[in-house]
Amino acid sequence: MIKRNLYLIIFLLSFFSFAQNENCTSVFLIRHAEKVRHNLENKNPHLNYAGILRADKWKDVLKHIKFDKILSTNLYRTLETANPISKTNNLKITTYIPSEEFYNNFIQENNGKTILVVGHSNTTPFFVNSLIENNFYNEIEDNNNGNLYFVSQCGDSPPNHVLYYIN
């Protein structure tokens, strides 16, 4: 299992490196890691222990990607998910408000950059759909914090992939 995951990571990094070298806009999108769930009235919970471990795993999975920008919604769980990657890349996290207007201008405003976006179960697939101009991805299931989406804009049609991180 570990050997298979290692081969998958090597393949993905090779693929991502090629996309980055072609002066493309590369966007990596993840949902926040697992959050504290004991108080359902708390609309801004922190990550739980499993979430802290997953955020650290994301840092390891993405360690060979040189990000130009890291975006996160302004909530504890997304900021805490982005934080280890932010520190590794020595980048400040930029907060964003998910909206159709923000999504529509995203590629044009970030041309040629490599960006990580940390969002939510509903905003992340909607953002990907906006980037690929196709209503392809549905909301992420509530118990799934491990999808990695990749969109690369190198011309007129952006290829996209959803990759599942297996822990």
Tab-separated table of N, CA, C and O in Angstrom, residues 59-139:
chain	number	residue	atom	x	y	z
A	59	LYS	N	0.646	19.005	3.623
A	59	LYS	CA	1.952	19.666	3.481
A	59	LYS	C	2.950	18.713	2.851
A	59	LYS	O	3.688	19.086	1.940
A	60	ASP	N	2.958	17.465	3.303
A	60	ASP	CA	3.890	16.476	2.760
A	60	ASP	C	3.557	16.117	1.312
A	60	ASP	O	4.450	16.000	0.474
A	61	VAL	N	2.288	15.923	1.014
A	61	VAL	CA	1.875	15.570	-0.346
A	61	VAL	C	2.241	16.674	-1.334
A	61	VAL	O	2.676	16.404	-2.452
A	62	LEU	N	2.108	17.913	-0.920
A	62	LEU	CA	2.322	19.057	-1.819
A	62	LEU	C	3.687	19.717	-1.656
A	62	LEU	O	3.926	20.796	-2.204
A	63	LYS	N	4.597	19.063	-0.963
A	63	LYS	CA	5.869	19.705	-0.627
A	63	LYS	C	6.737	20.039	-1.839
A	63	LYS	O	7.585	20.912	-1.763
A	64	HIS	N	6.549	19.379	-2.956
A	64	HIS	CA	7.363	19.659	-4.142
A	64	HIS	C	6.725	20.680	-5.075
A	64	HIS	O	7.288	20.985	-6.121
A	65	ILE	N	5.574	21.186	-4.688
A	65	ILE	CA	4.894	22.194	-5.501
A	65	ILE	C	5.301	23.565	-4.984
A	65	ILE	O	5.172	23.864	-3.804
A	66	LYS	N	5.786	24.402	-5.863
A	66	LYS	CA	6.163	25.772	-5.505
A	66	LYS	C	4.959	26.668	-5.772
A	66	LYS	O	4.665	27.031	-6.903
A	67	PHE	N	4.241	26.989	-4.718
A	67	PHE	CA	3.049	27.825	-4.846
A	67	PHE	C	3.432	29.298	-4.912
A	67	PHE	O	4.338	29.754	-4.222
A	68	ASP	N	2.700	30.025	-5.735
A	68	ASP	CA	2.832	31.473	-5.802
A	68	ASP	C	1.856	32.155	-4.857
A	68	ASP	O	2.075	33.287	-4.437
A	69	LYS	N	0.773	31.445	-4.546
A	69	LYS	CA	-0.290	32.038	-3.736
A	69	LYS	C	-1.055	30.919	-3.039
A	69	LYS	O	-1.254	29.849	-3.606
A	70	ILE	N	-1.492	31.201	-1.801
A	70	ILE	CA	-2.338	30.280	-1.052
A	70	ILE	C	-3.581	31.050	-0.619
A	70	ILE	O	-3.475	32.098	0.021
A	71	LEU	N	-4.733	30.510	-1.001
A	71	LEU	CA	-6.010	31.143	-0.683
A	71	LEU	C	-6.813	30.258	0.262
A	71	LEU	O	-6.795	29.034	0.141
A	72	SER	N	-7.539	30.889	1.162
A	72	SER	CA	-8.384	30.176	2.108
A	72	SER	C	-9.570	31.063	2.463
A	72	SER	O	-9.440	32.289	2.495
A	73	THR	N	-10.698	30.417	2.756
A	73	THR	CA	-11.780	31.203	3.335
A	73	THR	C	-11.328	31.619	4.732
A	73	THR	O	-10.386	31.057	5.288
A	74	ASN	N	-11.996	32.583	5.295
A	74	ASN	CA	-11.552	33.160	6.563
A	74	ASN	C	-12.208	32.465	7.761
A	74	ASN	O	-12.854	33.089	8.582
A	75	LEU	N	-12.033	31.141	7.830
A	75	LEU	CA	-12.548	30.356	8.946
A	75	LEU	C	-11.402	29.533	9.524
A	75	LEU	O	-10.469	29.162	8.810
A	76	TYR	N	-11.490	29.240	10.815
A	76	TYR	CA	-10.400	28.530	11.489
A	76	TYR	C	-10.015	27.250	10.755
A	76	TYR	O	-8.840	26.971	10.531
A	77	ARG	N	-10.998	26.424	10.391
A	77	ARG	CA	-10.693	25.102	9.825
A	77	ARG	C	-9.969	25.191	8.487
A	77	ARG	O	-9.102	24.364	8.204
A	78	THR	N	-10.284	26.183	7.665
A	78	THR	CA	-9.594	26.313	6.379
A	78	THR	C	-8.223	26.951	6.577
A	78	THR	O	-7.239	26.508	5.979
A	79	LEU	N	-8.146	27.952	7.403
A	79	LEU	CA	-6.857	28.595	7.668
A	79	LEU	C	-5.884	27.612	8.312
A	79	LEU	O	-4.702	27.585	7.969
A	80	GLU	N	-6.379	26.795	9.248
A	80	GLU	CA	-5.522	25.815	9.914
A	80	GLU	C	-5.090	24.702	8.955
A	80	GLU	O	-4.015	24.136	9.111
A	81	THR	N	-5.914	24.392	7.956
A	81	THR	CA	-5.536	23.411	6.940
A	81	THR	C	-4.446	23.981	6.037
A	81	THR	O	-3.496	23.290	5.667
A	82	ALA	N	-4.567	25.244	5.683
A	82	ALA	CA	-3.596	25.892	4.790
A	82	ALA	C	-2.286	26.243	5.487
A	82	ALA	O	-1.242	26.345	4.833
A	83	ASN	N	-2.313	26.406	6.794
A	83	ASN	CA	-1.160	26.923	7.529
A	83	ASN	C	0.141	26.129	7.340
A	83	ASN	O	1.182	26.729	7.077
A	84	PRO	N	0.151	24.790	7.460
A	84	PRO	CA	1.426	24.076	7.273
A	84	PRO	C	2.009	24.267	5.869
A	84	PRO	O	3.225	24.392	5.716
A	85	ILE	N	1.152	24.324	4.861
A	85	ILE	CA	1.621	24.520	3.482
A	85	ILE	C	2.120	25.948	3.311
A	85	ILE	O	3.117	26.198	2.642
A	86	SER	N	1.452	26.872	3.950
A	86	SER	CA	1.861	28.280	3.921
A	86	SER	C	3.260	28.444	4.511
A	86	SER	O	4.113	29.131	3.936
A	87	LYS	N	3.498	27.796	5.646
A	87	LYS	CA	4.815	27.890	6.290
A	87	LYS	C	5.899	27.268	5.419
A	87	LYS	O	6.986	27.829	5.285
A	88	THR	N	5.606	26.104	4.828
A	88	THR	CA	6.583	25.431	3.963
A	88	THR	C	6.954	26.304	2.768
A	88	THR	O	8.104	26.327	2.344
A	89	ASN	N	5.974	27.007	2.218
A	89	ASN	CA	6.200	27.844	1.036
A	89	ASN	C	6.573	29.278	1.392
A	89	ASN	O	6.755	30.103	0.510
A	90	ASN	N	6.634	29.575	2.689
A	90	ASN	CA	6.946	30.921	3.147
A	90	ASN	C	6.029	31.958	2.488
A	90	ASN	O	6.481	32.992	1.994
A	91	LEU	N	4.728	31.628	2.471
A	91	LEU	CA	3.728	32.505	1.875
A	91	LEU	C	2.658	32.859	2.898
A	91	LEU	O	2.271	32.015	3.715
A	92	LYS	N	2.180	34.053	2.820
A	92	LYS	CA	1.061	34.486	3.634
A	92	LYS	C	-0.223	33.930	3.010
A	92	LYS	O	-0.343	33.850	1.782
A	93	ILE	N	-1.163	33.539	3.835
A	93	ILE	CA	-2.453	33.056	3.353
A	93	ILE	C	-3.324	34.256	3.022
A	93	ILE	O	-3.479	35.171	3.834
A	94	THR	N	-3.885	34.260	1.828
A	94	THR	CA	-4.807	35.300	1.398
A	94	THR	C	-6.221	34.765	1.549
A	94	THR	O	-6.523	33.672	1.053
A	95	THR	N	-7.075	35.499	2.239
A	95	THR	CA	-8.450	35.037	2.392
A	95	THR	C	-9.296	35.505	1.214
A	95	THR	O	-9.006	36.524	0.594
A	96	TYR	N	-10.303	34.712	0.915
A	96	TYR	CA	-11.224	35.032	-0.169
A	96	TYR	C	-12.647	34.706	0.272
A	96	TYR	O	-12.856	33.913	1.188
A	97	ILE	N	-13.588	35.324	-0.388
A	97	ILE	CA	-15.001	35.041	-0.151
A	97	ILE	C	-15.519	34.311	-1.383
A	97	ILE	O	-15.475	34.861	-2.491
A	98	PRO	N	-15.971	33.075	-1.215
A	98	PRO	CA	-16.480	32.331	-2.365
A	98	PRO	C	-17.659	33.060	-3.006
A	98	PRO	O	-18.618	33.425	-2.335
A	99	SER	N	-17.549	33.302	-4.298
A	99	SER	CA	-18.637	33.944	-5.041
A	99	SER	C	-18.431	33.694	-6.519
A	99	SER	O	-17.306	33.469	-6.975
A	100	GLU	N	-19.491	33.750	-7.257
A	100	GLU	CA	-19.403	33.544	-8.703
A	100	GLU	C	-18.505	34.595	-9.352
A	100	GLU	O	-17.717	34.288	-10.237
A	101	GLU	N	-18.592	35.829	-8.882
A	101	GLU	CA	-17.745	36.900	-9.428
A	101	GLU	C	-16.261	36.596	-9.196
A	101	GLU	O	-15.430	36.750	-10.092
A	102	PHE	N	-15.919	36.148	-7.985
A	102	PHE	CA	-14.532	35.800	-7.672
A	102	PHE	C	-14.052	34.669	-8.571
A	102	PHE	O	-12.965	34.723	-9.131
A	103	TYR	N	-14.866	33.630	-8.719
A	103	TYR	CA	-14.496	32.481	-9.546
A	103	TYR	C	-14.318	32.873	-11.011
A	103	TYR	O	-13.392	32.419	-11.676
A	104	ASN	N	-15.214	33.712	-11.521
A	104	ASN	CA	-15.179	34.066	-12.947
A	104	ASN	C	-13.912	34.808	-13.349
A	104	ASN	O	-13.471	34.687	-14.489
A	105	ASN	N	-13.334	35.580	-12.460
A	105	ASN	CA	-12.136	36.374	-12.785
A	105	ASN	C	-10.836	35.698	-12.351
A	105	ASN	O	-9.767	36.244	-12.554
A	106	PHE	N	-10.939	34.538	-11.755
A	106	PHE	CA	-9.799	33.922	-11.103
A	106	PHE	C	-8.640	33.606	-12.045
A	106	PHE	O	-7.506	33.992	-11.788
A	107	ILE	N	-8.889	32.898	-13.120
A	107	ILE	CA	-7.810	32.499	-14.044
A	107	ILE	C	-7.160	33.736	-14.658
A	107	ILE	O	-5.933	33.837	-14.718
A	108	GLN	N	-7.963	34.670	-15.095
A	108	GLN	CA	-7.430	35.891	-15.713
A	108	GLN	C	-6.536	36.661	-14.743
A	108	GLN	O	-5.465	37.137	-15.116
A	109	GLU	N	-6.926	36.744	-13.490
A	109	GLU	CA	-6.158	37.499	-12.496
A	109	GLU	C	-4.936	36.739	-11.970
A	109	GLU	O	-4.095	37.334	-11.307
A	110	ASN	N	-4.862	35.450	-12.245
A	110	ASN	CA	-3.760	34.622	-11.729
A	110	ASN	C	-3.029	33.898	-12.845
A	110	ASN	O	-2.458	32.825	-12.618
A	111	ASN	N	-3.002	34.475	-14.006
A	111	ASN	CA	-2.403	33.863	-15.177
A	111	ASN	C	-0.946	33.471	-14.915
A	111	ASN	O	-0.144	34.274	-14.454
A	112	GLY	N	-0.611	32.203	-15.216
A	112	GLY	CA	0.764	31.729	-15.086
A	112	GLY	C	1.199	31.385	-13.676
A	112	GLY	O	2.356	31.057	-13.450
A	113	LYS	N	0.296	31.427	-12.693
A	113	LYS	CA	0.658	31.163	-11.304
A	113	LYS	C	0.246	29.763	-10.879
A	113	LYS	O	-0.594	29.120	-11.509
A	114	THR	N	0.833	29.316	-9.798
A	114	THR	CA	0.470	28.051	-9.172
A	114	THR	C	-0.133	28.379	-7.814
A	114	THR	O	0.515	29.028	-6.985
A	115	ILE	N	-1.366	27.953	-7.618
A	115	ILE	CA	-2.151	28.412	-6.467
A	115	ILE	C	-2.781	27.234	-5.736
A	115	ILE	O	-3.260	26.284	-6.356
A	116	LEU	N	-2.799	27.314	-4.416
A	116	LEU	CA	-3.546	26.384	-3.582
A	116	LEU	C	-4.775	27.112	-3.072
A	116	LEU	O	-4.674	28.252	-2.592
A	117	VAL	N	-5.930	26.457	-3.155
A	117	VAL	CA	-7.182	27.014	-2.640
A	117	VAL	C	-7.749	26.031	-1.631
A	117	VAL	O	-7.935	24.851	-1.946
A	118	VAL	N	-8.020	26.505	-0.419
A	118	VAL	CA	-8.629	25.673	0.620
A	118	VAL	C	-10.042	26.188	0.847
A	118	VAL	O	-10.244	27.369	1.146
A	119	GLY	N	-11.005	25.291	0.662
A	119	GLY	CA	-12.408	25.679	0.789
A	119	GLY	C	-13.210	24.662	1.575
A	119	GLY	O	-12.698	24.031	2.510
A	120	HIS	N	-14.441	24.464	1.130
A	120	HIS	CA	-15.419	23.669	1.875
A	120	HIS	C	-16.059	22.615	0.976
A	120	HIS	O	-15.834	22.602	-0.235
A	121	SER	N	-16.900	21.776	1.575
A	121	SER	CA	-17.518	20.670	0.834
A	121	SER	C	-18.384	21.162	-0.325
A	121	SER	O	-18.527	20.478	-1.331
A	122	ASN	N	-18.942	22.350	-0.199
A	122	ASN	CA	-19.765	22.885	-1.284
A	122	ASN	C	-18.996	23.884	-2.154
A	122	ASN	O	-19.176	23.920	-3.364
A	123	THR	N	-18.120	24.672	-1.579
A	123	THR	CA	-17.440	25.709	-2.362
A	123	THR	C	-16.336	25.161	-3.248
A	123	THR	O	-16.121	25.663	-4.349
A	124	THR	N	-15.631	24.120	-2.790
A	124	THR	CA	-14.504	23.600	-3.566
A	124	THR	C	-14.963	23.012	-4.906
A	124	THR	O	-14.452	23.408	-5.951
A	125	PRO	N	-15.951	22.096	-4.935
A	125	PRO	CA	-16.386	21.587	-6.237
A	125	PRO	C	-17.016	22.675	-7.111
A	125	PRO	O	-16.837	22.674	-8.331
A	126	PHE	N	-17.722	23.618	-6.498
A	126	PHE	CA	-18.315	24.717	-7.265
A	126	PHE	C	-17.223	25.566	-7.908
A	126	PHE	O	-17.342	25.991	-9.060
A	127	PHE	N	-16.137	25.805	-7.189
A	127	PHE	CA	-15.001	26.560	-7.711
A	127	PHE	C	-14.382	25.811	-8.892
A	127	PHE	O	-14.112	26.383	-9.945
A	128	VAL	N	-14.168	24.489	-8.725
A	128	VAL	CA	-13.614	23.687	-9.820
A	128	VAL	C	-14.538	23.764	-11.035
A	128	VAL	O	-14.079	23.993	-12.163
A	129	ASN	N	-15.833	23.590	-10.829
A	129	ASN	CA	-16.791	23.657	-11.938
A	129	ASN	C	-16.718	24.999	-12.656
A	129	ASN	O	-16.807	25.064	-13.884
A	130	SER	N	-16.536	26.054	-11.910
A	130	SER	CA	-16.412	27.382	-12.511
A	130	SER	C	-15.134	27.489	-13.339
A	130	SER	O	-15.136	28.032	-14.441
A	131	LEU	N	-14.043	26.948	-12.816
A	131	LEU	CA	-12.771	27.013	-13.527
A	131	LEU	C	-12.795	26.210	-14.829
A	131	LEU	O	-12.202	26.620	-15.828
A	132	ILE	N	-13.476	25.069	-14.823
A	132	ILE	CA	-13.518	24.220	-16.020
A	132	ILE	C	-14.732	24.526	-16.897
A	132	ILE	O	-14.909	23.917	-17.954
A	133	GLU	N	-15.566	25.459	-16.434
A	133	GLU	CA	-16.770	25.869	-17.161
A	133	GLU	C	-17.652	24.671	-17.503
A	133	GLU	O	-18.132	24.505	-18.625
A	134	ASN	N	-17.867	23.842	-16.481
A	134	ASN	CA	-18.683	22.650	-16.655
A	134	ASN	C	-19.183	22.234	-15.272
A	134	ASN	O	-18.409	22.180	-14.322
A	135	ASN	N	-20.456	21.926	-15.157
A	135	ASN	CA	-21.038	21.521	-13.875
A	135	ASN	C	-20.818	20.020	-13.673
A	135	ASN	O	-21.735	19.227	-13.711
A	136	PHE	N	-19.565	19.649	-13.439
A	136	PHE	CA	-19.145	18.248	-13.404
A	136	PHE	C	-19.108	17.669	-11.997
A	136	PHE	O	-19.517	16.554	-11.762
A	137	TYR	N	-18.589	18.420	-11.031
A	137	TYR	CA	-18.377	17.907	-9.682
A	137	TYR	C	-19.519	18.306	-8.754
A	137	TYR	O	-19.979	19.443	-8.767
A	138	ASN	N	-19.948	17.335	-7.935
A	138	ASN	CA	-20.978	17.574	-6.923
A	138	ASN	C	-20.312	17.940	-5.605
A	138	ASN	O	-19.098	17.822	-5.460
A	139	GLU	N	-21.153	18.343	-4.643
A	139	GLU	CA	-20.622	18.624	-3.305
A	139	GLU	C	-19.870	17.401	-2.785
A	139	GLU	O	-20.200	16.265	-3.108
